[in-house]
Short mmCIF file of C-alpha atoms and ligand atoms in Angstrom, two decimals:
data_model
loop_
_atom_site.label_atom_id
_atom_site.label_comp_id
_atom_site.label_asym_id
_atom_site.label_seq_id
_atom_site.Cartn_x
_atom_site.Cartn_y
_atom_site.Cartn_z
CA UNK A 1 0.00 0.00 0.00
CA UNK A 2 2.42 2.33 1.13
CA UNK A 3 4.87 1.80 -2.29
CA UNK A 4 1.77 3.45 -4.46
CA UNK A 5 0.56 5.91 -1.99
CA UNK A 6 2.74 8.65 -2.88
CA UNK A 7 3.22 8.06 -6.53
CA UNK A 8 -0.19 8.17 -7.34
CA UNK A 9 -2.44 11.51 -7.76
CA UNK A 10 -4.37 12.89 -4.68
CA UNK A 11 -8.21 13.29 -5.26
CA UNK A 12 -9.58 16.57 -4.59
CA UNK A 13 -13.35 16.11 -4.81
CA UNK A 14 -16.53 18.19 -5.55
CA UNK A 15 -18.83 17.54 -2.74
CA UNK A 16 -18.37 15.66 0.81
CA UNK A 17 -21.07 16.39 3.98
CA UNK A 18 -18.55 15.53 7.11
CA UNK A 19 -19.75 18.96 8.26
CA UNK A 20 -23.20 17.97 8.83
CA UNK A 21 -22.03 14.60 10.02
CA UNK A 22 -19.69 16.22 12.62
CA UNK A 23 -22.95 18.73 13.35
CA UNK A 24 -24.90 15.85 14.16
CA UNK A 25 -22.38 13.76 16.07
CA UNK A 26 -22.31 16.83 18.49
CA UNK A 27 -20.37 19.49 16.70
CA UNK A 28 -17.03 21.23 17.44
CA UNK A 29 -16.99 18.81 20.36
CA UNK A 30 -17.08 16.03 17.29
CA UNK A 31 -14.11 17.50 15.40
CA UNK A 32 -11.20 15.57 17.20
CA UNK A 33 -12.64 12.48 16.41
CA UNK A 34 -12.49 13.80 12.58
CA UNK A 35 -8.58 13.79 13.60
CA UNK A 36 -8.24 10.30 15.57
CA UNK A 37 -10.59 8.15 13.55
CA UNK A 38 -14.56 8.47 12.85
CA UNK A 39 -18.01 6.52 11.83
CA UNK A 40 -18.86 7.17 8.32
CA UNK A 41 -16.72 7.90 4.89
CA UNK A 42 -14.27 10.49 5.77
CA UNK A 43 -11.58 11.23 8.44
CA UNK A 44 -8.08 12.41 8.74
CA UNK A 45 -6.09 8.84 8.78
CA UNK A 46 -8.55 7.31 6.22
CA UNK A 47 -8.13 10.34 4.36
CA UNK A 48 -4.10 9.60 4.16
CA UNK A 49 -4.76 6.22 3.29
CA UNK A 50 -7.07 6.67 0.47
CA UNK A 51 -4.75 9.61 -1.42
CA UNK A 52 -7.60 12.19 -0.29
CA UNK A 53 -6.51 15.78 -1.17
CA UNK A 54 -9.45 17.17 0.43
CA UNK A 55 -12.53 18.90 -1.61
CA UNK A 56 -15.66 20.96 -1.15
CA UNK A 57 -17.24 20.92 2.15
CA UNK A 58 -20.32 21.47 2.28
CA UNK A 59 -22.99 23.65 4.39
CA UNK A 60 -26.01 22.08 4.79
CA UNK A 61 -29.25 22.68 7.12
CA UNK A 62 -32.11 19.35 7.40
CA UNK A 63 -35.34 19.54 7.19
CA UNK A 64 -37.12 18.50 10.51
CA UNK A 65 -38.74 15.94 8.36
CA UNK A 66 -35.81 14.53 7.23
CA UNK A 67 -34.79 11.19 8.48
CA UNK A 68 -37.61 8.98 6.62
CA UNK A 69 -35.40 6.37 5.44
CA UNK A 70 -35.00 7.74 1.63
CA UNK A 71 -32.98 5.07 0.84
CA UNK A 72 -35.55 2.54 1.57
CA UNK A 73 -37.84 4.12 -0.84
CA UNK A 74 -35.37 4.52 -3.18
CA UNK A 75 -34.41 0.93 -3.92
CA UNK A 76 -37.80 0.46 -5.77
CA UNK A 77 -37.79 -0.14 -9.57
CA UNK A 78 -39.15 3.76 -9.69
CA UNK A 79 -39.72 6.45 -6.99
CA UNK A 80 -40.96 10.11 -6.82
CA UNK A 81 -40.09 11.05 -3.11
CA UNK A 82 -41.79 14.49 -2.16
CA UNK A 83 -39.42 17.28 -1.37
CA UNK A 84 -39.17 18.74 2.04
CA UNK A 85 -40.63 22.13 2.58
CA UNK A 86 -38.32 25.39 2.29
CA UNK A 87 -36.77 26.38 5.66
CA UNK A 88 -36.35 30.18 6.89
CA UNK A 89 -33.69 31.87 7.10
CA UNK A 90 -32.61 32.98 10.36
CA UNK A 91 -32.44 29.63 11.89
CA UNK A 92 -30.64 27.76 8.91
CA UNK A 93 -28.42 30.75 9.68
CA UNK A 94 -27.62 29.06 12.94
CA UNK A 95 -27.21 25.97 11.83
CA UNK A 96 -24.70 27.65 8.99
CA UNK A 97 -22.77 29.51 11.75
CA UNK A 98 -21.94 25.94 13.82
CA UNK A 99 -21.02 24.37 10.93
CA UNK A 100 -18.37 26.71 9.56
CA UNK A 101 -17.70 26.38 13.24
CA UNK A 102 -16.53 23.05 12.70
CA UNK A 103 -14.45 23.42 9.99
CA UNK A 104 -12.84 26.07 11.90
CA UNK A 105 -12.11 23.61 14.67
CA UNK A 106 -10.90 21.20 12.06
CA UNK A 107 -8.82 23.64 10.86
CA UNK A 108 -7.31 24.92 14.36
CA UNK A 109 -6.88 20.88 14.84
CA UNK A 110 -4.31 20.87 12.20
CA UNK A 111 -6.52 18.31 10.34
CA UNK A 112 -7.13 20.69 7.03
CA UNK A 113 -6.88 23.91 5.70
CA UNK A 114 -9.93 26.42 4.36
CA UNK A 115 -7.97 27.15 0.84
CA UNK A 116 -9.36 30.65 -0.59
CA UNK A 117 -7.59 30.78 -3.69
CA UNK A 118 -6.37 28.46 -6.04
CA UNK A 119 -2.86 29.14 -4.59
CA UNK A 120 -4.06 27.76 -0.96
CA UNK A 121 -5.00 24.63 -3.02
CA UNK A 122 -1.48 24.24 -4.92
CA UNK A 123 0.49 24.54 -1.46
CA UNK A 124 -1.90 22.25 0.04
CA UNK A 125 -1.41 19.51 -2.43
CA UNK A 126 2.32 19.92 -2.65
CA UNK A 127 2.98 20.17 1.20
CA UNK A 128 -0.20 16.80 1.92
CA UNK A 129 -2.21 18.93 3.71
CA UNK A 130 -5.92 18.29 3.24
CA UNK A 131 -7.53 21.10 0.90
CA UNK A 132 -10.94 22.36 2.32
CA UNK A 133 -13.30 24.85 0.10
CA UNK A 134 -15.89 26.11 2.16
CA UNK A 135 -18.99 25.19 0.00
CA UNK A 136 -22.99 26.20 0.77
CA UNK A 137 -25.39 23.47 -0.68
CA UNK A 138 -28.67 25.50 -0.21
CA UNK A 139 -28.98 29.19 0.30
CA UNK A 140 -31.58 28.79 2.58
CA UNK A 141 -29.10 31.00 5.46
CA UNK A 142 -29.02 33.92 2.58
CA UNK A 143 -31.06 36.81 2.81
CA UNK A 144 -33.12 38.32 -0.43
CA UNK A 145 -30.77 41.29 0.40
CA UNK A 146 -27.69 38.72 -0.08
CA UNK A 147 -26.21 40.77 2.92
CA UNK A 148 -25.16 37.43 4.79
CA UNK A 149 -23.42 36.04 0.79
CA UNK A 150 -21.24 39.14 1.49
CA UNK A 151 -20.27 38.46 4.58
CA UNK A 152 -19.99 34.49 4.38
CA UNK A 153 -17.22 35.58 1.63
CA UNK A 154 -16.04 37.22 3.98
CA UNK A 155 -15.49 34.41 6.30
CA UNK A 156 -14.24 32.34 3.71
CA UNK A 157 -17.52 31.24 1.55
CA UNK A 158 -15.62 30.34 -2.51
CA UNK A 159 -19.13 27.89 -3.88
CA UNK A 160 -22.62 27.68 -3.52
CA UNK A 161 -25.59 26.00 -4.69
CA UNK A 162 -29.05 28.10 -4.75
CA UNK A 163 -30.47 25.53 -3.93
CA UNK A 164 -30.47 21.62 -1.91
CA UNK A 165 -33.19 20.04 -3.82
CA UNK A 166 -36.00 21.56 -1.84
CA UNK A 167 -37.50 25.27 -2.63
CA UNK A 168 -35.38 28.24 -1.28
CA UNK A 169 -36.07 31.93 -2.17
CA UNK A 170 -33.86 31.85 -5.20
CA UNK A 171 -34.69 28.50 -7.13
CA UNK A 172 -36.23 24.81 -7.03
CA UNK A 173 -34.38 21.71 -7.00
CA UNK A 174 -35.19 18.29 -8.39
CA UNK A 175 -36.93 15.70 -6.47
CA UNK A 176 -35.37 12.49 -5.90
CA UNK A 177 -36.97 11.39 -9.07
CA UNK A 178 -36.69 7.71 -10.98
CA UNK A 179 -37.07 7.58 -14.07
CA UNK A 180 -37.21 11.22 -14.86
CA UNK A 181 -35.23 13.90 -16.10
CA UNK A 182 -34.84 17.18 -13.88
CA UNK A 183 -37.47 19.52 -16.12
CA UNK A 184 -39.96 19.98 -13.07
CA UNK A 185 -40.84 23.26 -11.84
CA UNK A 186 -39.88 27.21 -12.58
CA UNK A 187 -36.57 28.57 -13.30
CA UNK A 188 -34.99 30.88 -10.71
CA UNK A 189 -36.88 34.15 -8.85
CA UNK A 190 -35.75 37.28 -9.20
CA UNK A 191 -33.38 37.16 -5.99
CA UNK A 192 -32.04 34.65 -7.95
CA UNK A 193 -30.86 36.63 -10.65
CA UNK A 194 -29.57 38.89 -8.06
CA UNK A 195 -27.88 36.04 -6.50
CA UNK A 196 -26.01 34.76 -9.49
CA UNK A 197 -24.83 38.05 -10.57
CA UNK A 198 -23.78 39.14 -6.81
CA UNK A 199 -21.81 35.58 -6.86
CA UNK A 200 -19.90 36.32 -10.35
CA UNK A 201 -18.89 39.75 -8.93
CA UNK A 202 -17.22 38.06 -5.61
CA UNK A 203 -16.06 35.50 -7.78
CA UNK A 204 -17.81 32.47 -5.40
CA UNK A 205 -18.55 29.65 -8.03
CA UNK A 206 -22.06 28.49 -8.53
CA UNK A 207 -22.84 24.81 -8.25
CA UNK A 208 -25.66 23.44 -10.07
CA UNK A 209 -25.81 19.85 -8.80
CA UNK A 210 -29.14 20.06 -7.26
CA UNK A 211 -30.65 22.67 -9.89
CA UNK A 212 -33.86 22.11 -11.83
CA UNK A 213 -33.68 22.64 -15.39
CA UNK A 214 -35.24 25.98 -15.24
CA UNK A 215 -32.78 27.19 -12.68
CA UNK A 216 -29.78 25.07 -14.87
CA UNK A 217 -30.70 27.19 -18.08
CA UNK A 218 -31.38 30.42 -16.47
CA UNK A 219 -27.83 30.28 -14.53
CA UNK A 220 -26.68 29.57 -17.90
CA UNK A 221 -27.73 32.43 -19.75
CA UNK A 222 -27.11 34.61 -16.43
CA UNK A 223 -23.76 33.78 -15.24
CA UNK A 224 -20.36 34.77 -16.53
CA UNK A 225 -18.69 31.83 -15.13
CA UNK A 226 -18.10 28.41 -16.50
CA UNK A 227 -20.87 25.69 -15.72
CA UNK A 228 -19.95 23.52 -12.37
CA UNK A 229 -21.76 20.73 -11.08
CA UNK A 230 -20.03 19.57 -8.23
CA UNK A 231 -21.33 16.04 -8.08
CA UNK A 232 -24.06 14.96 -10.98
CA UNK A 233 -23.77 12.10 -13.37
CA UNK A 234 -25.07 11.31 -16.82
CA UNK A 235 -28.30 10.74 -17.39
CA UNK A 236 -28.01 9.23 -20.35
CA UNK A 237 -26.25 5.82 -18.50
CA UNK A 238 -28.60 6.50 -15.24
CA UNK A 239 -32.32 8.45 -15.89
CA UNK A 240 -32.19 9.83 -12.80
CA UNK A 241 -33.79 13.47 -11.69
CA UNK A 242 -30.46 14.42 -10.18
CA UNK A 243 -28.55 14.06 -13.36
CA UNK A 244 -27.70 15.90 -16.34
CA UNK A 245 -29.03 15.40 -19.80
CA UNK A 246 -26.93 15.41 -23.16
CA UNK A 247 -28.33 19.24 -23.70
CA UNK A 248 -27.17 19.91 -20.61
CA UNK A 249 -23.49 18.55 -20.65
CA UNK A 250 -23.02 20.32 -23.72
CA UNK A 251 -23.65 24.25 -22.37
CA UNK A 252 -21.51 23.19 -19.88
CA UNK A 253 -18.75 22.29 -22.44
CA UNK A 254 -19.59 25.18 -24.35
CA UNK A 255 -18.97 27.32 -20.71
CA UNK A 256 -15.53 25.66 -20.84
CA UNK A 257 -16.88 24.13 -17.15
CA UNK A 258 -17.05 20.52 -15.38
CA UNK A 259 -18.89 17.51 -13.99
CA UNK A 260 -17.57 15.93 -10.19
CA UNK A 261 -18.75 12.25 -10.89
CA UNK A 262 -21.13 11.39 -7.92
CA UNK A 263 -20.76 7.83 -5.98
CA UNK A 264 -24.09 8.18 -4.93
CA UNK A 265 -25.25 4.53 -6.29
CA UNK A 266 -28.93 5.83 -7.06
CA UNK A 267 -27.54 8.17 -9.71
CA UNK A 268 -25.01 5.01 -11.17
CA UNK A 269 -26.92 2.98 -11.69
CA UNK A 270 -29.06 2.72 -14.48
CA UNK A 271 -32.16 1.06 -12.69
CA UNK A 272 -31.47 4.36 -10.25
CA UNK A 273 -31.45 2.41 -7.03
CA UNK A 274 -29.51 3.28 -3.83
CA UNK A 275 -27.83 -0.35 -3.88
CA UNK A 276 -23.99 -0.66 -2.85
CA UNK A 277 -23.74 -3.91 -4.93
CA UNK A 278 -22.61 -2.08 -7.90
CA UNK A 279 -19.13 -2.52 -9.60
CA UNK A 280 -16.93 0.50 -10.31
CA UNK A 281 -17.45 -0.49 -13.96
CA UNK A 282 -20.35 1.81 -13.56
CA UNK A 283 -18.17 4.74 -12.34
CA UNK A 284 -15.88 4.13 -15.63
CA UNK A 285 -18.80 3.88 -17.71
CA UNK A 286 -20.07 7.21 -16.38
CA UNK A 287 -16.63 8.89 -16.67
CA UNK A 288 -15.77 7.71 -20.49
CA UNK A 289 -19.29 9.44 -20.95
CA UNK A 290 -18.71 12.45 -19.03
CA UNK A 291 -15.42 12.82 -21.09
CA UNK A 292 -17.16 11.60 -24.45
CA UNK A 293 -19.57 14.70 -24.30
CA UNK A 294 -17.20 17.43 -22.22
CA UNK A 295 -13.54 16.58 -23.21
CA UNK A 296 -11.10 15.18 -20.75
CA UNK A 297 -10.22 18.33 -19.13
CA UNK A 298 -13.75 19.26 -17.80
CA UNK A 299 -14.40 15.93 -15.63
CA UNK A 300 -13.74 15.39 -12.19
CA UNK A 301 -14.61 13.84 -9.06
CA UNK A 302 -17.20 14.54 -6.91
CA UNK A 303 -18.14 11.63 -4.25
CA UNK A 304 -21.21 12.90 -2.00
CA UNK A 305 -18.95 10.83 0.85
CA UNK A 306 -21.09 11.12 4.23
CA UNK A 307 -24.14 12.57 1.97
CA UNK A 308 -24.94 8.86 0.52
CA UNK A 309 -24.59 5.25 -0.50
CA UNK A 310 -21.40 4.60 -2.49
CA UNK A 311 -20.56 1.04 -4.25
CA UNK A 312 -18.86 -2.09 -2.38
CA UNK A 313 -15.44 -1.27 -3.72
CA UNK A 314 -15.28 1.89 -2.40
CA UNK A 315 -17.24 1.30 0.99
CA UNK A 316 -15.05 4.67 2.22
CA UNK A 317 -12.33 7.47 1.74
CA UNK A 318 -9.48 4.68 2.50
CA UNK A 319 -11.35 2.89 -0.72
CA UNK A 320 -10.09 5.22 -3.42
CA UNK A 321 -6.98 3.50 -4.37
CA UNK A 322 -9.79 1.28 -5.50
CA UNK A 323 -10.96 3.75 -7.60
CA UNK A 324 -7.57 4.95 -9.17
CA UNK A 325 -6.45 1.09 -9.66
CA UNK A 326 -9.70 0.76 -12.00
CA UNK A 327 -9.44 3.67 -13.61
CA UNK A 328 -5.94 2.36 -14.44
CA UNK A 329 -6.51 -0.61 -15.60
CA UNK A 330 -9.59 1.29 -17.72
CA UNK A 331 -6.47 2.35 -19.81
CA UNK A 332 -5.98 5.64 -18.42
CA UNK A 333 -2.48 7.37 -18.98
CA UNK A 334 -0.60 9.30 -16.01
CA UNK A 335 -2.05 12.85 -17.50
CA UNK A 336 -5.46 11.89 -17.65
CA UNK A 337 -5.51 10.41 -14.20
CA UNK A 338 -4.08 13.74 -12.97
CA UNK A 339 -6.56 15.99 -14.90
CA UNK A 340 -9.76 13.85 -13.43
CA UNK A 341 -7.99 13.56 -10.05
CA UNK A 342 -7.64 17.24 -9.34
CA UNK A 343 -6.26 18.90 -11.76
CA UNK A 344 -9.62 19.83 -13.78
CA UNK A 345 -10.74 21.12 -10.73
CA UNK A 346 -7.65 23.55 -10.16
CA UNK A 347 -8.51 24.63 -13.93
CA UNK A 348 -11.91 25.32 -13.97
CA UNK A 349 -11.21 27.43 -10.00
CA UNK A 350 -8.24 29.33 -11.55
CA UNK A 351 -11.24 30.56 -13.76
CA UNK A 352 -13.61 30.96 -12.32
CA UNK A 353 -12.10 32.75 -9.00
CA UNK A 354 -9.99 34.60 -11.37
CA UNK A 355 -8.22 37.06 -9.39
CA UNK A 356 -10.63 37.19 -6.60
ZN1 ZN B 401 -25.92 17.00 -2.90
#
């Protein structure tokens, strides 16, 4: 293990959710165990063991009707599951505030580092530290004024996602939907607009992962940025709501952006069920399509770890040697691992943080 783990490219990935994990384990009093060992996909020495460069961490506030067991429902041969109701702002706020909290902590802990500029990232990777990008899935804690997006830049805020897949006051998201593309429901409001414009000026990339279609093609039209979606597949292998269509993939080539490849199994597979017993051939498959439609420098990774279900051979962060060992054998040369790896993702930030 040890005579590959420093030859072989560290993965810096589009979307993890240790922060809520942490939250819910019991918050900056969680964080050491982060350091020493933890439940769940990601910590610090599975991290080393797996080649894990760090990634996106995400902010994220739960419904209080969350916890029905989604997976459950979605392991049947088709599911529609209903969307939780939007949430208000001043107490996602709160929940916001203790999760940056804990990647504070983390960060005081000498576990990671929060990595504001494309720079950050590049000293990261060269000195092993793990990369963190302080990443809001859900604007739910943002204000129609967008007086808190100034000031969570402030703190260190570089990505963000209008929207989880339930309403906010700036878009709607798709359901967890099987068989069905993501054309349900109205494009973004007009804080929206505001929202997308406010986040080119600051330079704080917009993630479209959980987007509708409406919302996809009005960022599209809106933003000056390239097209990111953190952690999305292709629908075209795996009909799922949550993925992205041909038309899709292609303004996001044309925006000179890029795809994270999600574990999640639900959007793998094509039968779209949340079942682990899934070979990475699927992940490959996915990828060569990804790259078929958007080139081979605008696909990454982008693994939902401790957000959902990811396939037998991965089972956790300490898993991706797994991952690169396929992907090898796959047939893919040194540069190409590196570009998918990280390096598309340290393109497509140079970009779009510019000089911010
Ligand atoms: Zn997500």
């Amino acid at each position: 293990m040890t005579g590959t783990k420093t030859t072989e490219p560290l993965i810096f990935d589009g979307h993890n959710d240790v922060l809520l994990k942490l939250l819910n384990a019991g918050g900056t009093k969680a964080a050491s165990a982060f350091v020493t060992g933890d439940k769940g996909h990601i910590d610090l020495p599975r991290a080393k063991i797996g080649g894990f460069g760090g990634g996106f961490f995400a902010l994220y506030v739960s419904s209080p009707s969350e916890g029905g067991d989604m997976d459950e429902e979605m392991r049947k041969a088709s599911y529609d599951l209903p969307l939780p109701t939007a949430l208000d702002q001043p107490t996602s706020l709160t929940v916001v505030m203790e999760e940056i909290a804990i990647l504070l902590r983390l960060q005081d802990l000498g576990a990671l580092k929060i990595c504001h500029t494309t720079d950050d990232l590049r000293t990261c990777f060269a000195t092993g530290k793990m990369a963190a990008i302080l990443h809001m899935e859900g604007a739910e804690a943002i204000d129609a004024d967008l007086h808190v997006l100034d000031v969570l830049y402030a703190a260190g805020l570089r990505s963000l996602g209008p929207v989880w897949s339930r309403p906010t006051i700036f878009g709607h998201g798709v359901p967890f939907k099987y068989p069905s593309t993501g054309d349900i429901g109205d494009g973004l409001t007009e804080a929206g607009f505001r929202l997308v414009k406010r986040c080119n000026e600051l330079g704080v990339m917009l993630d479209l992962s959980h987007l509708n279609e409406a919302g996809f093609w009005d960022i599209a039209k809106t933003s000056d940025a390239p097209l990111v979606a953190t952690h999305s597949n292709a629908y075209a292998i795996c009909p799922h709501a949550r993925n992205l269509t041909d038309k899709q993939l292609d303004a996001i080539a044309d925006s000179d952006g890029m795809v994270g490849l999600n574990y999640a199994c639900a959007f793998l597979r094509p039968d779209g069920q949340m079942r682990s017993d899934v070979g990475l051939e699927v992940m490959l498959q996915h990828l060569d399509y990804l790259m078929d439609r958007l080139g081979e420098d605008r696909v990454g990774l982008g693994s939902d770890f401790d957000g959902a279900m990811v396939p037998d051979g991965i089972t956790d962060v300490a898993g991706l040697p797994n991952l690169r060992k396929a992907m090898r054998a796959h047939g893919y040369n040194e540069d190409l691992m590196q570009k998918l790896c990280h390096g598309n993702w340290l393109r497509v930030l140079d970009k779009t943080w510019g000089g911010n």
